[in-house]
PDB file of C-alpha atoms in Angstrom:
ATOM      1  CA  GLU A 110      76.227 168.481  80.655  1.00 90.00           C
ATOM      2  CA  VAL A 111      74.203 171.027  78.693  1.00 91.00           C
ATOM      3  CA  GLN A 112      71.118 169.519  77.099  1.00 93.00           C
ATOM      4  CA  LEU A 113      68.233 170.942  75.094  1.00 94.00           C
ATOM      5  CA  GLN A 114      65.472 168.532  74.193  1.00 94.00           C
ATOM      6  CA  ALA A 115      62.717 169.614  71.832  1.00 96.00           C
ATOM      7  CA  SER A 116      59.627 167.427  71.562  1.00 97.00           C
ATOM      8  CA  GLY A 117      55.955 167.583  70.627  1.00 97.00           C
ATOM      9  CA  GLY A 118      56.303 167.219  66.880  1.00 98.00           C
ATOM     10  CA  GLY A 119      53.942 165.174  64.781  1.00 97.00           C
ATOM     11  CA  VAL A 120      51.542 165.274  61.871  1.00 98.00           C
ATOM     12  CA  VAL A 121      48.863 167.967  61.813  1.00 98.00           C
ATOM     13  CA  GLN A 122      46.454 169.217  59.178  1.00 98.00           C
ATOM     14  CA  ALA A 123      46.831 172.661  57.680  1.00 98.00           C
ATOM     15  CA  GLY A 124      45.179 175.232  59.909  1.00 98.00           C
ATOM     16  CA  GLY A 125      45.881 173.206  63.022  1.00 98.00           C
ATOM     17  CA  SER A 126      48.068 173.871  66.048  1.00 98.00           C
ATOM     18  CA  LEU A 127      50.947 172.260  67.893  1.00 98.00           C
ATOM     19  CA  ARG A 128      52.949 173.220  70.961  1.00 98.00           C
ATOM     20  CA  LEU A 129      56.595 172.280  71.103  1.00 98.00           C
ATOM     21  CA  PRO A 130      58.376 172.204  74.464  1.00 98.00           C
ATOM     22  CA  CYS A 131      62.148 172.536  74.731  1.00 97.00           C
ATOM     23  CA  GLU A 132      63.401 171.227  78.055  1.00 97.00           C
ATOM     24  CA  ALA A 133      66.777 172.562  79.169  1.00 95.00           C
ATOM     25  CA  SER A 134      69.293 171.271  81.684  1.00 94.00           C
ATOM     26  CA  GLY A 135      72.942 171.681  82.641  1.00 93.00           C
ATOM     27  CA  PHE A 136      73.040 175.478  82.676  1.00 92.00           C
ATOM     28  CA  ASP A 137      71.439 178.458  84.420  1.00 92.00           C
ATOM     29  CA  PHE A 138      68.257 178.551  82.387  1.00 92.00           C
ATOM     30  CA  ASP A 139      67.129 181.993  83.564  1.00 92.00           C
ATOM     31  CA  ASP A 140      70.385 183.616  82.450  1.00 93.00           C
ATOM     32  CA  TYR A 141      70.100 182.946  78.717  1.00 94.00           C
ATOM     33  CA  ALA A 142      67.925 183.799  75.773  1.00 95.00           C
ATOM     34  CA  ILE A 143      66.585 180.772  73.906  1.00 96.00           C
ATOM     35  CA  GLY A 144      65.856 180.640  70.197  1.00 97.00           C
ATOM     36  CA  TRP A 145      63.797 178.423  67.913  1.00 98.00           C
ATOM     37  CA  PHE A 146      64.934 177.417  64.419  1.00 98.00           C
ATOM     38  CA  ARG A 147      63.704 175.035  61.779  1.00 98.00           C
ATOM     39  CA  GLN A 148      65.090 173.232  58.774  1.00 98.00           C
ATOM     40  CA  ALA A 149      62.846 172.109  55.945  1.00 97.00           C
ATOM     41  CA  PRO A 150      63.906 169.353  53.542  1.00 92.00           C
ATOM     42  CA  GLY A 151      66.458 170.684  51.073  1.00 95.00           C
ATOM     43  CA  LYS A 152      66.611 174.104  52.721  1.00 97.00           C
ATOM     44  CA  GLU A 153      68.928 175.906  55.082  1.00 97.00           C
ATOM     45  CA  ARG A 154      68.157 176.223  58.772  1.00 97.00           C
ATOM     46  CA  GLU A 155      66.206 179.405  59.496  1.00 97.00           C
ATOM     47  CA  GLY A 156      65.580 181.353  62.667  1.00 98.00           C
ATOM     48  CA  LEU A 157      62.009 181.708  63.900  1.00 98.00           C
ATOM     49  CA  SER A 158      61.905 183.302  67.302  1.00 97.00           C
ATOM     50  CA  CYS A 159      63.834 184.257  70.375  1.00 97.00           C
ATOM     51  CA  ILE A 160      62.846 184.839  73.969  1.00 97.00           C
ATOM     52  CA  SER A 161      65.149 186.829  76.211  1.00 95.00           C
ATOM     53  CA  LYS A 162      66.265 185.865  79.692  1.00 91.00           C
ATOM     54  CA  GLY A 163      64.338 186.924  82.756  1.00 76.00           C
ATOM     55  CA  PRO A 164      60.849 188.295  82.061  1.00 70.00           C
ATOM     56  CA  GLY A 165      61.277 187.160  78.459  1.00 74.00           C
ATOM     57  CA  SER A 166      60.676 189.697  75.759  1.00 94.00           C
ATOM     58  CA  THR A 167      60.129 188.014  72.402  1.00 97.00           C
ATOM     59  CA  TYR A 168      61.124 188.416  68.776  1.00 97.00           C
ATOM     60  CA  TYR A 169      59.756 186.682  65.675  1.00 98.00           C
ATOM     61  CA  THR A 170      60.799 186.493  62.061  1.00 98.00           C
ATOM     62  CA  GLN A 171      58.335 187.388  59.345  1.00 97.00           C
ATOM     63  CA  PRO A 172      57.327 183.847  58.251  1.00 96.00           C
ATOM     64  CA  VAL A 173      55.881 183.080  61.678  1.00 97.00           C
ATOM     65  CA  LYS A 174      54.972 186.466  63.115  1.00 97.00           C
ATOM     66  CA  GLY A 175      51.360 186.509  64.249  1.00 97.00           C
ATOM     67  CA  ARG A 176      51.053 182.698  64.131  1.00 98.00           C
ATOM     68  CA  PHE A 177      53.757 181.423  66.487  1.00 98.00           C
ATOM     69  CA  THR A 178      54.314 182.407  70.110  1.00 98.00           C
ATOM     70  CA  THR A 179      57.269 181.547  72.333  1.00 97.00           C
ATOM     71  CA  SER A 180      57.201 181.541  76.128  1.00 96.00           C
ATOM     72  CA  ARG A 181      59.302 180.228  78.989  1.00 95.00           C
ATOM     73  CA  ASP A 182      58.574 178.540  82.305  1.00 94.00           C
ATOM     74  CA  SER A 183      61.438 178.936  84.765  1.00 93.00           C
ATOM     75  CA  ALA A 184      59.951 176.432  87.197  1.00 94.00           C
ATOM     76  CA  LYS A 185      60.189 173.747  84.518  1.00 96.00           C
ATOM     77  CA  ASN A 186      63.327 174.998  82.709  1.00 96.00           C
ATOM     78  CA  THR A 187      61.284 174.808  79.548  1.00 96.00           C
ATOM     79  CA  VAL A 188      60.705 177.067  76.568  1.00 96.00           C
ATOM     80  CA  TYR A 189      57.609 176.583  74.428  1.00 97.00           C
ATOM     81  CA  LEU A 190      56.772 177.296  70.818  1.00 98.00           C
ATOM     82  CA  GLN A 191      53.024 177.539  70.274  1.00 98.00           C
ATOM     83  CA  MET A 192      52.297 177.172  66.576  1.00 98.00           C
ATOM     84  CA  ASN A 193      48.875 178.129  65.235  1.00 98.00           C
ATOM     85  CA  SER A 194      47.403 178.341  61.737  1.00 98.00           C
ATOM     86  CA  LEU A 195      49.967 175.864  60.485  1.00 98.00           C
ATOM     87  CA  LYS A 196      50.697 175.690  56.770  1.00 97.00           C
ATOM     88  CA  PRO A 197      52.269 172.917  54.668  1.00 97.00           C
ATOM     89  CA  GLU A 198      55.342 175.132  54.275  1.00 96.00           C
ATOM     90  CA  ASP A 199      55.851 174.921  58.038  1.00 98.00           C
ATOM     91  CA  THR A 200      56.862 171.282  57.590  1.00 98.00           C
ATOM     92  CA  ALA A 201      60.379 170.992  59.008  1.00 98.00           C
ATOM     93  CA  VAL A 202      62.531 169.736  61.847  1.00 98.00           C
ATOM     94  CA  TYR A 203      62.304 172.250  64.681  1.00 98.00           C
ATOM     95  CA  TYR A 204      65.231 172.986  67.008  1.00 97.00           C
ATOM     96  CA  CYS A 205      65.829 175.063  70.106  1.00 97.00           C
ATOM     97  CA  TYR A 206      69.158 176.814  70.622  1.00 96.00           C
ATOM     98  CA  PHE A 207      71.101 178.984  73.003  1.00 93.00           C
ATOM     99  CA  SER A 208      74.484 180.672  72.951  1.00 92.00           C
ATOM    100  CA  GLY A 209      76.604 180.741  76.083  1.00 88.00           C
ATOM    101  CA  ARG A 210      79.918 179.746  77.605  1.00 83.00           C
ATOM    102  CA  GLY A 211      81.633 180.721  74.361  1.00 89.00           C
ATOM    103  CA  ARG A 212      79.651 178.490  72.027  1.00 93.00           C
ATOM    104  CA  GLY A 213      76.209 177.624  70.711  1.00 94.00           C
ATOM    105  CA  TYR A 214      74.151 174.644  71.811  1.00 95.00           C
ATOM    106  CA  TRP A 215      71.562 172.932  69.624  1.00 94.00           C
ATOM    107  CA  GLY A 216      68.855 170.690  70.945  1.00 88.00           C
ATOM    108  CA  GLN A 217      67.766 167.494  69.307  1.00 90.00           C
ATOM    109  CA  GLY A 218      65.121 168.439  66.770  1.00 94.00           C
ATOM    110  CA  THR A 219      61.519 167.360  66.489  1.00 97.00           C
ATOM    111  CA  LEU A 220      59.761 166.791  63.167  1.00 98.00           C
ATOM    112  CA  VAL A 221      56.589 168.682  62.342  1.00 98.00           C
ATOM    113  CA  THR A 222      54.645 167.630  59.265  1.00 98.00           C
ATOM    114  CA  VAL A 223      51.711 169.743  58.079  1.00 98.00           C
ATOM    115  CA  SER A 224      49.414 168.024  55.621  1.00 97.00           C
ATOM    116  CA  SER A 225      47.285 169.932  53.124  1.00 93.00           C
TER     117      SER A 225
END
């Protein structure tokens, strides 16, 4: 069974940092790119970053470029989202995602709340 489990969310003050792990199982982790998304209250889900398979080249969308970093650890089947310089507008439920075997798979989200 394919599973993606994001964790590490919590409450942090503006300007602070959090690292979110996304633990994967049930598929060949090294063979797929993994993405991070978030959904703020009352807003649509938006893409944040993607890390490719293998050595893992990365891509970021403008809202998080320069503040967030994604990485992967093949030994742990885990992708990370390091979030620095957090802002209140970063408050959202964060999800990891991959597309494979003819469909997309969403992980269970983790809530990040940034207080001002």
